[in-house]
Every structure is written in structure tokens, then in C-alpha cells.
PDB file of C-alpha atoms in Angstrom:
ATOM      1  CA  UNK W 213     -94.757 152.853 -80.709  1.00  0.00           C
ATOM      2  CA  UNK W 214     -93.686 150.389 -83.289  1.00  0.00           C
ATOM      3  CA  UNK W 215     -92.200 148.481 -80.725  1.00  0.00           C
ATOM      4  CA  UNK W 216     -96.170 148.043 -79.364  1.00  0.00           C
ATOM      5  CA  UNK W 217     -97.609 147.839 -82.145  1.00  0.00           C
ATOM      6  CA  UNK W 218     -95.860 144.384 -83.609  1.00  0.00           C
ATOM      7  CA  UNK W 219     -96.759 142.808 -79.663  1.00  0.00           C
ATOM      8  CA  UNK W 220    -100.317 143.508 -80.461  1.00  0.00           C
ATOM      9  CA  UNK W 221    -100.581 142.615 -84.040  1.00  0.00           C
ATOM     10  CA  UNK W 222     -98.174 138.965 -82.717  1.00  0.00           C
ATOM     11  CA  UNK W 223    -101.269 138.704 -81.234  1.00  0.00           C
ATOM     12  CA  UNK W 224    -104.775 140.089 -83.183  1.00  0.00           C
ATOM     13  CA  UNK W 225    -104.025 138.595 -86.464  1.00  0.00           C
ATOM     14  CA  UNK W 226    -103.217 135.072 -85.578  1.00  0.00           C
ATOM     15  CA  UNK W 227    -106.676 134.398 -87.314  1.00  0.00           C
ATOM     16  CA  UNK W 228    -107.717 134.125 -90.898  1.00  0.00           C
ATOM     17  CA  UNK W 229    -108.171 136.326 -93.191  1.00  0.00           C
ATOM     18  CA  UNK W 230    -112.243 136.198 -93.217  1.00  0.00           C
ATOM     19  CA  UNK W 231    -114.901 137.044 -95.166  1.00  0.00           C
ATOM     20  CA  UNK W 232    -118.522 139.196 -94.040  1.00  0.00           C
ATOM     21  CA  UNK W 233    -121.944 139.015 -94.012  1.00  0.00           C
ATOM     22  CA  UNK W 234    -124.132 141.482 -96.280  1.00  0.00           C
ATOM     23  CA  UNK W 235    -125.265 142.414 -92.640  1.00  0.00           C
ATOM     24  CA  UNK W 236    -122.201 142.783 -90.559  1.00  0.00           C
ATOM     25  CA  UNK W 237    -120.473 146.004 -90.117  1.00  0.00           C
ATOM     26  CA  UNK W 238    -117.350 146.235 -91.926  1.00  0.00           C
ATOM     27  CA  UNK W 239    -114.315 148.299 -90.800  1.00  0.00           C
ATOM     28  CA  UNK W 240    -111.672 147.611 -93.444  1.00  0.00           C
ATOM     29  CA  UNK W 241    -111.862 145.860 -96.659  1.00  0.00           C
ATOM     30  CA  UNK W 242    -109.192 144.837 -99.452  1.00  0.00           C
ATOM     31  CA  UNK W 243    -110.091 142.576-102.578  1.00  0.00           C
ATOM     32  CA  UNK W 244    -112.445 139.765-101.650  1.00  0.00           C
ATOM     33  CA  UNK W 245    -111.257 140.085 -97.426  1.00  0.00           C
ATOM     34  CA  UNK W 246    -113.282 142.091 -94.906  1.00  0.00           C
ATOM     35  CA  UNK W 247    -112.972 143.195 -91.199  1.00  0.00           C
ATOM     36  CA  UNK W 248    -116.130 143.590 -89.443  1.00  0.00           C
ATOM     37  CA  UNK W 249    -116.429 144.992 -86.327  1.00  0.00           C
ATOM     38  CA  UNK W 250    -118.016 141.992 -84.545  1.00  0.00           C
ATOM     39  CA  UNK W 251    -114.857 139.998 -85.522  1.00  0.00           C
ATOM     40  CA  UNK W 252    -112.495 142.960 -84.243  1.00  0.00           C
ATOM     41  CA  UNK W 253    -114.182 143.854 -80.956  1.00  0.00           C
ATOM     42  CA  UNK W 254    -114.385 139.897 -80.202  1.00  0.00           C
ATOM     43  CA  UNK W 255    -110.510 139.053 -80.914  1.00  0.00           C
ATOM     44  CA  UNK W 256    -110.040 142.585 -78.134  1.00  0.00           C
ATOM     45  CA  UNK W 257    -112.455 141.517 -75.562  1.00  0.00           C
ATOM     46  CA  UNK W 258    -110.620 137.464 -75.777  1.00  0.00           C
ATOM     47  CA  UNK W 259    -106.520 139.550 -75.518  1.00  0.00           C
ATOM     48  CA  UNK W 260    -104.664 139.413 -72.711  1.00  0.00           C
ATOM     49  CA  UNK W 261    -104.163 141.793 -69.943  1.00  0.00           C
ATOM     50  CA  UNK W 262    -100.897 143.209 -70.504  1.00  0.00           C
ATOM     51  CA  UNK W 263    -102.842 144.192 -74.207  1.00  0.00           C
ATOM     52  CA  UNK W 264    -105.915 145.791 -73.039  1.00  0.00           C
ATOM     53  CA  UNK W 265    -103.742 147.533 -70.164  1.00  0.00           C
ATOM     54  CA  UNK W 266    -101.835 149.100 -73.870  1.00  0.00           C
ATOM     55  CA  UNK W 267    -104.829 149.795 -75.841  1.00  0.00           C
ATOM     56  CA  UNK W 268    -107.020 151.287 -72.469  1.00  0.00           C
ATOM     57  CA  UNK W 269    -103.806 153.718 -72.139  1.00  0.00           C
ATOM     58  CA  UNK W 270    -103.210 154.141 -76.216  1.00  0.00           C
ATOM     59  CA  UNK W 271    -107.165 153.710 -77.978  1.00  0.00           C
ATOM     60  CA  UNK W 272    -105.164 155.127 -80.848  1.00  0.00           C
ATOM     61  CA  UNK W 273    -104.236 151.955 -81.518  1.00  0.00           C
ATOM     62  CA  UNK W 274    -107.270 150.301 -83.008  1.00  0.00           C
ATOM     63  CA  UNK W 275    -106.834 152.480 -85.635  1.00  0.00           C
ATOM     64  CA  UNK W 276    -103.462 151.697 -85.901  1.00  0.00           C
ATOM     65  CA  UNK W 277    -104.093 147.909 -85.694  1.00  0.00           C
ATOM     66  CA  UNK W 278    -106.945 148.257 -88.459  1.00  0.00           C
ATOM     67  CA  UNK W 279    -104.102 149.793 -90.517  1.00  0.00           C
ATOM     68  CA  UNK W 280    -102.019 146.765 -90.163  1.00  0.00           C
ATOM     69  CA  UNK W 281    -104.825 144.251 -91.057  1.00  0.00           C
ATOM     70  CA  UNK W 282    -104.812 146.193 -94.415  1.00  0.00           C
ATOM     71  CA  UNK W 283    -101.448 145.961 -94.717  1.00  0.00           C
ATOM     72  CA  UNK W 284    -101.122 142.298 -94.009  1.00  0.00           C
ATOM     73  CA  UNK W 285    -104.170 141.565 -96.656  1.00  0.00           C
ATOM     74  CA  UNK W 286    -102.547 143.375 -99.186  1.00  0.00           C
ATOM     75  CA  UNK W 287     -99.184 141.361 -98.843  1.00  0.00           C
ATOM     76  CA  UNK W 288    -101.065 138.401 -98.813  1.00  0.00           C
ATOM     77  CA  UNK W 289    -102.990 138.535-101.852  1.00  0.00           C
ATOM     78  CA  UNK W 290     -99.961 139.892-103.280  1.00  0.00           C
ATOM     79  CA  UNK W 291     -98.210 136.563-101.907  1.00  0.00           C
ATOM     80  CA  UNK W 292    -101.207 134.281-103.678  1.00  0.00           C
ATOM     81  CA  UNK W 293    -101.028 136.196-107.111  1.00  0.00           C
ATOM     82  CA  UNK W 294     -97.077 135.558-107.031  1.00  0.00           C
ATOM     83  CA  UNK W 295     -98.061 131.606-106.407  1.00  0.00           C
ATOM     84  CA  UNK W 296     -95.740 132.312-103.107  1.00  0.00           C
ATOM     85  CA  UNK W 297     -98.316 129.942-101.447  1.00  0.00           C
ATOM     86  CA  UNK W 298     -97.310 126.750-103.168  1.00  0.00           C
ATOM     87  CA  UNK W 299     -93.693 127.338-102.390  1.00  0.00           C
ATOM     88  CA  UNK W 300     -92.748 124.380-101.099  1.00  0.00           C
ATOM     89  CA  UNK W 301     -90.904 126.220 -97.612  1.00  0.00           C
ATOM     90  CA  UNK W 302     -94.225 128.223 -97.098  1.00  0.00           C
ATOM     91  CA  UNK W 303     -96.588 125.346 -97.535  1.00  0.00           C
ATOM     92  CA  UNK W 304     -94.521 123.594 -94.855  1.00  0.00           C
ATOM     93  CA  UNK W 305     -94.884 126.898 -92.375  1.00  0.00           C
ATOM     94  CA  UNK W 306     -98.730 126.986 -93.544  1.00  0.00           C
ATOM     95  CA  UNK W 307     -98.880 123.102 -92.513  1.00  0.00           C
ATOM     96  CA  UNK W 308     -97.221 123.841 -89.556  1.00  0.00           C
ATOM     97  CA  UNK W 309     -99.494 126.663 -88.344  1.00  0.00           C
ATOM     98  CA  UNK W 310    -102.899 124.784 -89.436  1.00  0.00           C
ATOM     99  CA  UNK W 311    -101.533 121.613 -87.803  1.00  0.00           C
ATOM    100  CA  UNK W 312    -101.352 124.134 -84.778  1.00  0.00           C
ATOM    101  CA  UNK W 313    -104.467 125.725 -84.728  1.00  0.00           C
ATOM    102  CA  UNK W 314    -106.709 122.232 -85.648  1.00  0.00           C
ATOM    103  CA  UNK W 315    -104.690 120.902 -82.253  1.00  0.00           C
ATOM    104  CA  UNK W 316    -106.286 123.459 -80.379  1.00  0.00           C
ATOM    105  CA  UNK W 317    -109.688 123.280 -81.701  1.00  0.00           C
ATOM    106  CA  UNK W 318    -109.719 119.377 -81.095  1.00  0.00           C
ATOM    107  CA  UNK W 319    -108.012 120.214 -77.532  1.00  0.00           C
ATOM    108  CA  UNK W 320    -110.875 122.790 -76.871  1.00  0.00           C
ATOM    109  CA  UNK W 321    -113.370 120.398 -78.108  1.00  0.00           C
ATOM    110  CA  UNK W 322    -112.021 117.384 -76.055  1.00  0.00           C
ATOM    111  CA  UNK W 323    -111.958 119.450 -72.436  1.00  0.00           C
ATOM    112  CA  UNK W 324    -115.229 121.202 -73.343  1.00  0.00           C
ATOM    113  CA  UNK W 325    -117.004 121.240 -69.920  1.00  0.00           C
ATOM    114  CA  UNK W 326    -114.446 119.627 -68.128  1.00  0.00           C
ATOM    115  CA  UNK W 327    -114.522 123.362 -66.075  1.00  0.00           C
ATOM    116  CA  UNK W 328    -117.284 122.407 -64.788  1.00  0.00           C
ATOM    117  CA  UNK W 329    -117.158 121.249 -60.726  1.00  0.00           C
ATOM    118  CA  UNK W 330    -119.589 121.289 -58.057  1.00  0.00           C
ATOM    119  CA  UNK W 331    -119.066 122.181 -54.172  1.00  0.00           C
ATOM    120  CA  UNK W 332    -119.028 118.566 -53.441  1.00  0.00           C
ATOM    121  CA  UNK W 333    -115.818 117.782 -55.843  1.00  0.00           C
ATOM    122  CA  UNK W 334    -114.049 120.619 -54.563  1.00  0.00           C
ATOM    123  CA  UNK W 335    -114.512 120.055 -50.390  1.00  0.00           C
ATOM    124  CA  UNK W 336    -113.292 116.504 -51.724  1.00  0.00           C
ATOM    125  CA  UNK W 337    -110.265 117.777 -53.339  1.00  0.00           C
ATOM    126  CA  UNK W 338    -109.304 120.113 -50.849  1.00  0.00           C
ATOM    127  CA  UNK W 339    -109.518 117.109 -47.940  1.00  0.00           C
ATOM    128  CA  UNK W 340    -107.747 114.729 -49.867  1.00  0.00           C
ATOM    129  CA  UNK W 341    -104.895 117.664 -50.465  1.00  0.00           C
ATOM    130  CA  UNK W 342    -104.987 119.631 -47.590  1.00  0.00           C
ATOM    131  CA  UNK W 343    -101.444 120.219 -46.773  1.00  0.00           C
ATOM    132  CA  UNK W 344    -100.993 121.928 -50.073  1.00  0.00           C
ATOM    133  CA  UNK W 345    -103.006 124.312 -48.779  1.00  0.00           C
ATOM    134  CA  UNK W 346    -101.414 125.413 -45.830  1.00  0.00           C
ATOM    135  CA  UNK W 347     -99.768 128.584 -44.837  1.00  0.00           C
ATOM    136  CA  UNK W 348     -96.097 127.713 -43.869  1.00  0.00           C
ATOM    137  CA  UNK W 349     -93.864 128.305 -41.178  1.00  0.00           C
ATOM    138  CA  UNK W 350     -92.431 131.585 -41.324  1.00  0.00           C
ATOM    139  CA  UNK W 351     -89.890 133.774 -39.430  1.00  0.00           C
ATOM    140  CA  UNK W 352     -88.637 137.115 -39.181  1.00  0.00           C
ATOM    141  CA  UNK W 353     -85.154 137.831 -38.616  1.00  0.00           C
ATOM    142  CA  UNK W 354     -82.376 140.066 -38.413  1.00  0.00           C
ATOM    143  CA  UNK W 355     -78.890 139.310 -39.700  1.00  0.00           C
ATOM    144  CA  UNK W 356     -75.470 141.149 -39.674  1.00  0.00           C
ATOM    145  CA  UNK W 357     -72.999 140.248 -42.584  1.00  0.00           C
ATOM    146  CA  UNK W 358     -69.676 140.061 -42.415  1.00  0.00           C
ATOM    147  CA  UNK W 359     -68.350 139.366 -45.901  1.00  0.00           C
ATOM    148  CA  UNK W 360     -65.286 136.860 -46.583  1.00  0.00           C
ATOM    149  CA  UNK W 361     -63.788 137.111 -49.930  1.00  0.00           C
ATOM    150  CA  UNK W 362     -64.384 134.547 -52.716  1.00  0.00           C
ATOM    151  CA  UNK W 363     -60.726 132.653 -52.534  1.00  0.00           C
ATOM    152  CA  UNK W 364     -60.127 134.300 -48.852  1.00  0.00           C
ATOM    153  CA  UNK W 365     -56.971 133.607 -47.349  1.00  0.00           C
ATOM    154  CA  UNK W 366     -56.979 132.040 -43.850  1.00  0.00           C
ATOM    155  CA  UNK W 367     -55.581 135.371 -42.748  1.00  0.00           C
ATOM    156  CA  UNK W 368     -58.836 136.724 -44.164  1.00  0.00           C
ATOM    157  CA  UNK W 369     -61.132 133.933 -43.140  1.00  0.00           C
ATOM    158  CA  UNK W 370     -59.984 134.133 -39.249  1.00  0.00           C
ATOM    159  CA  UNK W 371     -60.163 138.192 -39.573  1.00  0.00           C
ATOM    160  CA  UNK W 372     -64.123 137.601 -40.752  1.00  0.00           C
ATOM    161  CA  UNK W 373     -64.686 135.167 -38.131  1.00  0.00           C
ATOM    162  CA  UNK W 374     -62.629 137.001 -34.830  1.00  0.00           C
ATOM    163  CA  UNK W 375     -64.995 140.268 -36.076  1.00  0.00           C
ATOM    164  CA  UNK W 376     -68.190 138.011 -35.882  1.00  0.00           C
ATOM    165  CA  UNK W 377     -67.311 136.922 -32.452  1.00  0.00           C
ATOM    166  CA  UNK W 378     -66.827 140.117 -31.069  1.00  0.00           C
ATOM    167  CA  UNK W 379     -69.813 141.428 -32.738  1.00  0.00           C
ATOM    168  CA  UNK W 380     -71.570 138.708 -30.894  1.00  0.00           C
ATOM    169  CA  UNK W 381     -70.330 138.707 -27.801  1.00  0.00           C
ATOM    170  CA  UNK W 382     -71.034 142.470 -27.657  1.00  0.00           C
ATOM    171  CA  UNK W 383     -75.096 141.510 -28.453  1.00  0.00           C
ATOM    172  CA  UNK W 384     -74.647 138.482 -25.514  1.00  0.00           C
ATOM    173  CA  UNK W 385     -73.988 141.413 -23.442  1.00  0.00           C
ATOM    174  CA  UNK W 386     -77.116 143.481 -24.557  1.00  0.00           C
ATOM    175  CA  UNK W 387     -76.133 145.841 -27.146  1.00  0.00           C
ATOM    176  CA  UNK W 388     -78.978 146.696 -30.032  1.00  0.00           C
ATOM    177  CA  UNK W 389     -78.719 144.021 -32.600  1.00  0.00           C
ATOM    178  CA  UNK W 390     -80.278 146.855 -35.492  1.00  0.00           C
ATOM    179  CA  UNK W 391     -77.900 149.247 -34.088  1.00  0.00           C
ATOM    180  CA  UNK W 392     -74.651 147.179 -34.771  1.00  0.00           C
ATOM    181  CA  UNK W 393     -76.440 145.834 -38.219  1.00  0.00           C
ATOM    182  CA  UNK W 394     -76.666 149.219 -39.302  1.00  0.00           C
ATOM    183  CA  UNK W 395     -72.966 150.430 -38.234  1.00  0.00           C
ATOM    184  CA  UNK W 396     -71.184 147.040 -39.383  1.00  0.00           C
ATOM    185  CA  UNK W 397     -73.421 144.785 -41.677  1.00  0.00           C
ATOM    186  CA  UNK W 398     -71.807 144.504 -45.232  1.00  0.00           C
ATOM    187  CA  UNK W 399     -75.107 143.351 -46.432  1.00  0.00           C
ATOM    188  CA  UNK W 400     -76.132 146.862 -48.582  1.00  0.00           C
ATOM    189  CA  UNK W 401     -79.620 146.111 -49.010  1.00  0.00           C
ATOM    190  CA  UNK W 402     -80.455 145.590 -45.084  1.00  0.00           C
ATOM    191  CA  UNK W 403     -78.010 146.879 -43.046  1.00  0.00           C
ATOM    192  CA  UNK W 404     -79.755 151.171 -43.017  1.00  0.00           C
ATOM    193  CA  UNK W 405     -82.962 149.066 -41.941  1.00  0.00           C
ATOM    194  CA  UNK W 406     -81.155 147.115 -39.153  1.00  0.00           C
ATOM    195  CA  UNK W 407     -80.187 143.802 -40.611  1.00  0.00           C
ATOM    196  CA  UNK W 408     -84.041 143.327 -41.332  1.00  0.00           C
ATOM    197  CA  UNK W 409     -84.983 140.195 -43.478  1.00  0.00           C
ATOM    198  CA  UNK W 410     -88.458 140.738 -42.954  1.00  0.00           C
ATOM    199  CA  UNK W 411     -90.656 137.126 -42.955  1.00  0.00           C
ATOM    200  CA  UNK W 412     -89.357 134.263 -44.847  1.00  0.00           C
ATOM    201  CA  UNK W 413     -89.916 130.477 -45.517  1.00  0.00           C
ATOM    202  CA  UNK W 414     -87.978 127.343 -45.575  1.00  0.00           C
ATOM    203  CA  UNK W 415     -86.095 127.203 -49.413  1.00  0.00           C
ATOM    204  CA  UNK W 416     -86.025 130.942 -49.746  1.00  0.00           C
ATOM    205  CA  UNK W 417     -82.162 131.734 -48.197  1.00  0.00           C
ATOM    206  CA  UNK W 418     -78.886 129.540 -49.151  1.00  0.00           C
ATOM    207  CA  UNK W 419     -79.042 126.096 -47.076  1.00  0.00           C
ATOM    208  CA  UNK W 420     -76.843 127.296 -43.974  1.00  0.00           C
ATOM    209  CA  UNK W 421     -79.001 130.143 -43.553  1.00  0.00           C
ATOM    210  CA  UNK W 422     -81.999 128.607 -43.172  1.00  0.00           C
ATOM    211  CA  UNK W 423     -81.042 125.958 -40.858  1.00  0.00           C
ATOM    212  CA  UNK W 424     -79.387 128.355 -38.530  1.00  0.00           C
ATOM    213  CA  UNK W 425     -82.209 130.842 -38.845  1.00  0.00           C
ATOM    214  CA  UNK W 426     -85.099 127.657 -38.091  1.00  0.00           C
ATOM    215  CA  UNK W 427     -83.439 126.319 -35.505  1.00  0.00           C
ATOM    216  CA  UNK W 428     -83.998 130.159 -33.402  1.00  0.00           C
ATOM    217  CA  UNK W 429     -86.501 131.031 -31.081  1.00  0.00           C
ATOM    218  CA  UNK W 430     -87.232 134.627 -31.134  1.00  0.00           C
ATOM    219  CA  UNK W 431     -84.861 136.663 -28.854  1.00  0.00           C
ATOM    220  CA  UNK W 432     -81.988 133.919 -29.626  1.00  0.00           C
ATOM    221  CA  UNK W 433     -78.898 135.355 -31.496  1.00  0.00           C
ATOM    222  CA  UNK W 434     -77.078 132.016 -33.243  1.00  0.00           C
ATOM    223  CA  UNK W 435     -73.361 131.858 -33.474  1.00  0.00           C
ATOM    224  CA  UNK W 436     -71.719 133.136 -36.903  1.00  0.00           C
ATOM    225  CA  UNK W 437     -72.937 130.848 -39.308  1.00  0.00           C
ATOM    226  CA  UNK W 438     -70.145 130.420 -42.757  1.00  0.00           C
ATOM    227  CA  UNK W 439     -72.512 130.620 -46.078  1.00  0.00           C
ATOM    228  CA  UNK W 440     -71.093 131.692 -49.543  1.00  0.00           C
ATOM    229  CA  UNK W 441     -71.505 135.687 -48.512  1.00  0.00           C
ATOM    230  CA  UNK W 442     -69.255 135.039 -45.698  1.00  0.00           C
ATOM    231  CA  UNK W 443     -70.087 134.914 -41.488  1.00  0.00           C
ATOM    232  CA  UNK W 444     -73.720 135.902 -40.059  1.00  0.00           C
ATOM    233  CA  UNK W 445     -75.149 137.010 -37.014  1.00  0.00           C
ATOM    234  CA  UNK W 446     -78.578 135.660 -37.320  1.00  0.00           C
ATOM    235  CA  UNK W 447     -81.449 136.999 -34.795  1.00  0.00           C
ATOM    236  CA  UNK W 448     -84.945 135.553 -34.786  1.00  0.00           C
ATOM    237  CA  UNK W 449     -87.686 138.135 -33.860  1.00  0.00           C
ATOM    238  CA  UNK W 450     -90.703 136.418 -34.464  1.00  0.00           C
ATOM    239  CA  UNK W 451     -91.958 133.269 -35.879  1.00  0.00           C
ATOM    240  CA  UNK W 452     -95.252 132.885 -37.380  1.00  0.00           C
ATOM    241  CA  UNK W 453     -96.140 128.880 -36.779  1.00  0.00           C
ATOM    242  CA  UNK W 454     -97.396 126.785 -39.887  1.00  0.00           C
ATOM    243  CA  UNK W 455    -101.672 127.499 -40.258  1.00  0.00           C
ATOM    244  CA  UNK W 456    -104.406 125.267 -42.042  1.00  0.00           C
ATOM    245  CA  UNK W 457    -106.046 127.691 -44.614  1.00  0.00           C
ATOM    246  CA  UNK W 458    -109.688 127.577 -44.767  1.00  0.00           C
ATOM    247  CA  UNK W 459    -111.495 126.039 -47.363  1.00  0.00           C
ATOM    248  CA  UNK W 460    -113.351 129.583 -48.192  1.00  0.00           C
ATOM    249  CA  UNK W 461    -109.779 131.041 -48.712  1.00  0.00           C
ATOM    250  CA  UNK W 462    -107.825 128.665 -50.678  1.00  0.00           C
ATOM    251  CA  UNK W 463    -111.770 127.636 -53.047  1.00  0.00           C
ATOM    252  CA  UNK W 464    -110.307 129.528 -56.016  1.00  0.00           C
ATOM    253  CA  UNK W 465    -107.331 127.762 -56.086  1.00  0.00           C
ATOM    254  CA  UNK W 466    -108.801 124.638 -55.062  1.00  0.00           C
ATOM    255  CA  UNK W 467    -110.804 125.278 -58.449  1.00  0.00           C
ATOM    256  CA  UNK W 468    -108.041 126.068 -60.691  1.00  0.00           C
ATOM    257  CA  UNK W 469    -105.960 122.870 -59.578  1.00  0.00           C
ATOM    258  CA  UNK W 470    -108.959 120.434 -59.845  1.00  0.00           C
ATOM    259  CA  UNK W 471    -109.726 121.892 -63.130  1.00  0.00           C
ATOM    260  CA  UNK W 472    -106.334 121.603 -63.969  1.00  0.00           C
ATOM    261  CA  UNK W 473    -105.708 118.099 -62.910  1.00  0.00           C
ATOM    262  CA  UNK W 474    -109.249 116.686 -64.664  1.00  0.00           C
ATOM    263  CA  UNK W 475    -107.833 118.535 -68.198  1.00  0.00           C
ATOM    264  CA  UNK W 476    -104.664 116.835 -68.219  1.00  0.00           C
ATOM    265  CA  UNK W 477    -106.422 113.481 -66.949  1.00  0.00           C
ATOM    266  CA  UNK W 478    -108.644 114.098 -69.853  1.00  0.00           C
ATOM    267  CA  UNK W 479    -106.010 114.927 -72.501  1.00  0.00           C
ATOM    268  CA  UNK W 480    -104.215 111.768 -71.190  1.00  0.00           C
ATOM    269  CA  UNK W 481    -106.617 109.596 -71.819  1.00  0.00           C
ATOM    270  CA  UNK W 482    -107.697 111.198 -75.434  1.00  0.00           C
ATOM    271  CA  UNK W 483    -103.729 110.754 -76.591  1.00  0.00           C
ATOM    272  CA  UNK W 484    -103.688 107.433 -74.844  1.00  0.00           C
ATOM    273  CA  UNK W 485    -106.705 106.404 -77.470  1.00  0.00           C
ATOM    274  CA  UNK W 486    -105.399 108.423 -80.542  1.00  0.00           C
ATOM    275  CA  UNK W 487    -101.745 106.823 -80.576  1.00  0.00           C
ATOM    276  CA  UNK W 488    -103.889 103.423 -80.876  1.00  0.00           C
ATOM    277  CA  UNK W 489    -105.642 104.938 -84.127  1.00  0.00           C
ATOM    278  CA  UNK W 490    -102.610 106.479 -85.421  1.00  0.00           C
ATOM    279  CA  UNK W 491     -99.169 104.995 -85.543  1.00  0.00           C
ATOM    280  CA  UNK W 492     -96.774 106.350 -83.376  1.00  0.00           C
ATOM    281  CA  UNK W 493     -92.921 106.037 -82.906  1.00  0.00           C
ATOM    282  CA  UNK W 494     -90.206 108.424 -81.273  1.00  0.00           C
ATOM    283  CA  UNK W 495     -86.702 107.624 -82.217  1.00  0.00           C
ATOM    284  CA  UNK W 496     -85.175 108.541 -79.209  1.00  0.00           C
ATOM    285  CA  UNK W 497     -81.887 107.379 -80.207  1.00  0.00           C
ATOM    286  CA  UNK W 498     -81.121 109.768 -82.988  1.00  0.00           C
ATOM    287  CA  UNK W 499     -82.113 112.987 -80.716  1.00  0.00           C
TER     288      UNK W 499
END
């Protein structure tokens, strides 16, 4: 519980201590600081997922989180009567944190509206960038480990490689390929479902793998192929050929990546302009 309670209060009082309206409803109060409930509902509707999943499961939380809030405002009037905030080490923290929040506001300020694209700008974007929007090639495949100790001995290396063979020569001659996986694959987590690798792309096995397994058509069974596990049996059962998504599938992401691209063009340009008004040097020799 305490555990979940210091995530969420990371996050809910990274804000000011604040100050009401004679209108607004107030949930907490110490000395001159109040909580209203406005303020406190708006900082939970803005929190992240993972934190509303908490506080949907836990509701006892608010309370607990209200709790905190107290807590904090006590310490930190506490802190001011003790002069704690002209301390030269927490002035520099307080800098540091203001400088922090002020970049953001500016940063919000500067990209205000830069959401905002039509139909036309994103058909554009997704025609200039259409193969980042395709579906790859994929294949499915069945394999059959035989391991080969790190630091083998050739004794070792020929045994792994003479049991490969046979393995394959007794597939060349029509055996079941999950059947043998299953009775002498020393990979653990495929051999009980018959060597199964299920669908994959380019750059997701080791180097060797892939080539071997890519270079297939489905029925094919390669010849052992050495990686860093040891010697495989690769078989290729299906292959799913590369596809153009759709505009209407991929328009979300289409979105996100134009939006993303015309913020950072935009922040570019606004630090481009501001290191012109404000002098700026990085000694990159004494990092």
C-alpha cells in the first residue's frame, strides 16, 4: 500500500501548493493552502493509465492521497517558517524544478494547435511514406535444436553436427518434423509444441537464423544451420508475403507520426530562434 501510494503522490502533487475561491469546494485545508475539489478531480481525470487502473481498483485512495496533500502542506510551511527555502541547496532544486515546469508551459504554448491536421495532410503523408506502413514479410516455421556447448570441443561440435544430419536425413525420408522436434529438440520452450516458432519477421532471430529460415519455401527443410545455440533443423510452413496497409488502417498512426514530426519541426525552429536571443555555448571538451 505504501509502496502505491508514493507512485501516485510522484505524480498528483507535482503542482503548487494553491490557493481557493470563496466559491470553490474545498476538500482539505492547512494555514493559508486549500484543496478544492475542482483542482483534485482535474489533476485525476489528466493521470495516467497505469494510475486510474490503481485508484478504479483502490477508491480508498483519494482519501489517502488527500491525507498526503496535508501532510506535504504542513512540512512545507514548516520548511518556510524554518527559512529552509532560502537555503542556498534548496533554492537551487526550487530553480531547477521552476526552470522545468516554465519549459513546459512555453513548450505547450509554442506547439499549441500544431495537433491539428486535415484529411488532405494526412493522405499526403501517408503517400509520401508509404512503405513505413506496410505489413512485412513473415514466416512460420518449425525448428529442431541441437545444442553445442559454449567452448565445445571438436569431439562435441562433430557429435552436434553427425546428430543433425541424421535427424535430417530421417525428415528427407518423410518422418514428422513436430514429431522428432518434440522427441529430440533441446530448445525447452518449443520442442512439447513441435519445434513451433509461430510467425516471425526479418531482425527478430540471431542473423544465421533468419537467413536460413528466408531463404525456405514452405515444405523445404534447410540443412543444419551453426548459430550461437548450436545446429538447427529449420522447416518453413508458411509464409505470409509483404502487404500495403490501407490508408483507413494505418490513419491513426499516420496521425500520431505527422503530429509528431510537425512538433519537433516546430520546436526546432523555436530553439533555432531562441539560441539567437540568448547566448549559447556547450563545452564539449570538458564532458
Amino acid at each position: 500500500m505504501k509502496r502505491i501510494l508514493l507512485v501516485l503522490c510522484c505524480w498528483c502533487f507535482l503542482v503548487s501548493l494553491s490557493y481557493a475561491g470563496e466559491k470553490e469546494e474545498v476538500l482539505a485545508e492547512v494555514g493559508p493552502y486549500k484543496l478544492t475539489k475542482k483542482e483534485f478531480e482535474a489533476k485525476l481525470e489528466t493521470a495516467p493509465p497505469q494510475i486510474k487502473m490503481i485508484l478504479a481498483h483502490q477508491p480508498q485512495l483519494k482519501n489517502a492521497l488527500v491525507k498526503r496533500w496535508v501532510e506535504i502542506s504542513l512540512l512545507s510551511l514548516a520548511a518556510k517558517d524554518a527559512k529552509l527555502d532560502q537555503d542556498p541547496k534548496v533554492k537551487a532544486k526550487i530553480d531547477e524544478v521552476t526552470k522545468q515546469i516554465l519549459a513546459q508551459a512555453y513548450l505547450e504554448k509554442v506547439l499549441a494547435g500544431v495537433d491539428k491536421v486535415d484529411e488532405k495532410e494526412l493522405k499526403a503523408y501517408y503517400e509520401k511514406n508509404k512503405e513505413k506502413f506496410q505489413e512485412p514479410k513473415a514466416i512460420r516455421a518449425r525448428h529442431i535444436l541441437i545444442k553445442v556447448p559454449q567452448n565445445a570441443s571438436p569431439e562435441e561440435e562433430k557429435k552436434a553436427l553427425k546428430k543433425a544430419q541424421e535427424l535430417r536425413a530421417r525428415l528427407l525420408k518423410g518422418e514428422d518434423f513436430a514429431e522428432l522436434a518434440k522427441k529430440y529438440s533441446e530448445d525447452p520452450g518449443t520442442k512439447d509444441r513441435g519445434g513451433d516458432l509461430g510467425f516471425f519477421t526479418r531482425g527478430q532471430m540471431v542473423k544465421e537464423f533468419e537467413e536460413a529460415a528466408f531463404s525456405l519455401k514452405p515444405g523445404e527443410i534447410s540443412p543444419p544451420v551453426r548459430t550461437a545455440f548450436g545446429y538447427h533443423l529449420i522447416k518453413v510452413e508458411e509464409v505470409r508475403e509483404a502487404k500495403q496497409k490501407s490508408f483507413e488502417e494505418v490513419k491513426e498512426k499516420v496521425r500520431q507520426e505527422l503530429v509528431a514530426a510537425k512538433e519537433e519541426e516546430a520546436l526546432q525552429k523555436v530553439l533555432k530562434e531562441l539560441q539567437k536571443k540568448y547566448p549559447t555555448k556547450i563545452y564539449e571538451d570538458r564532458l
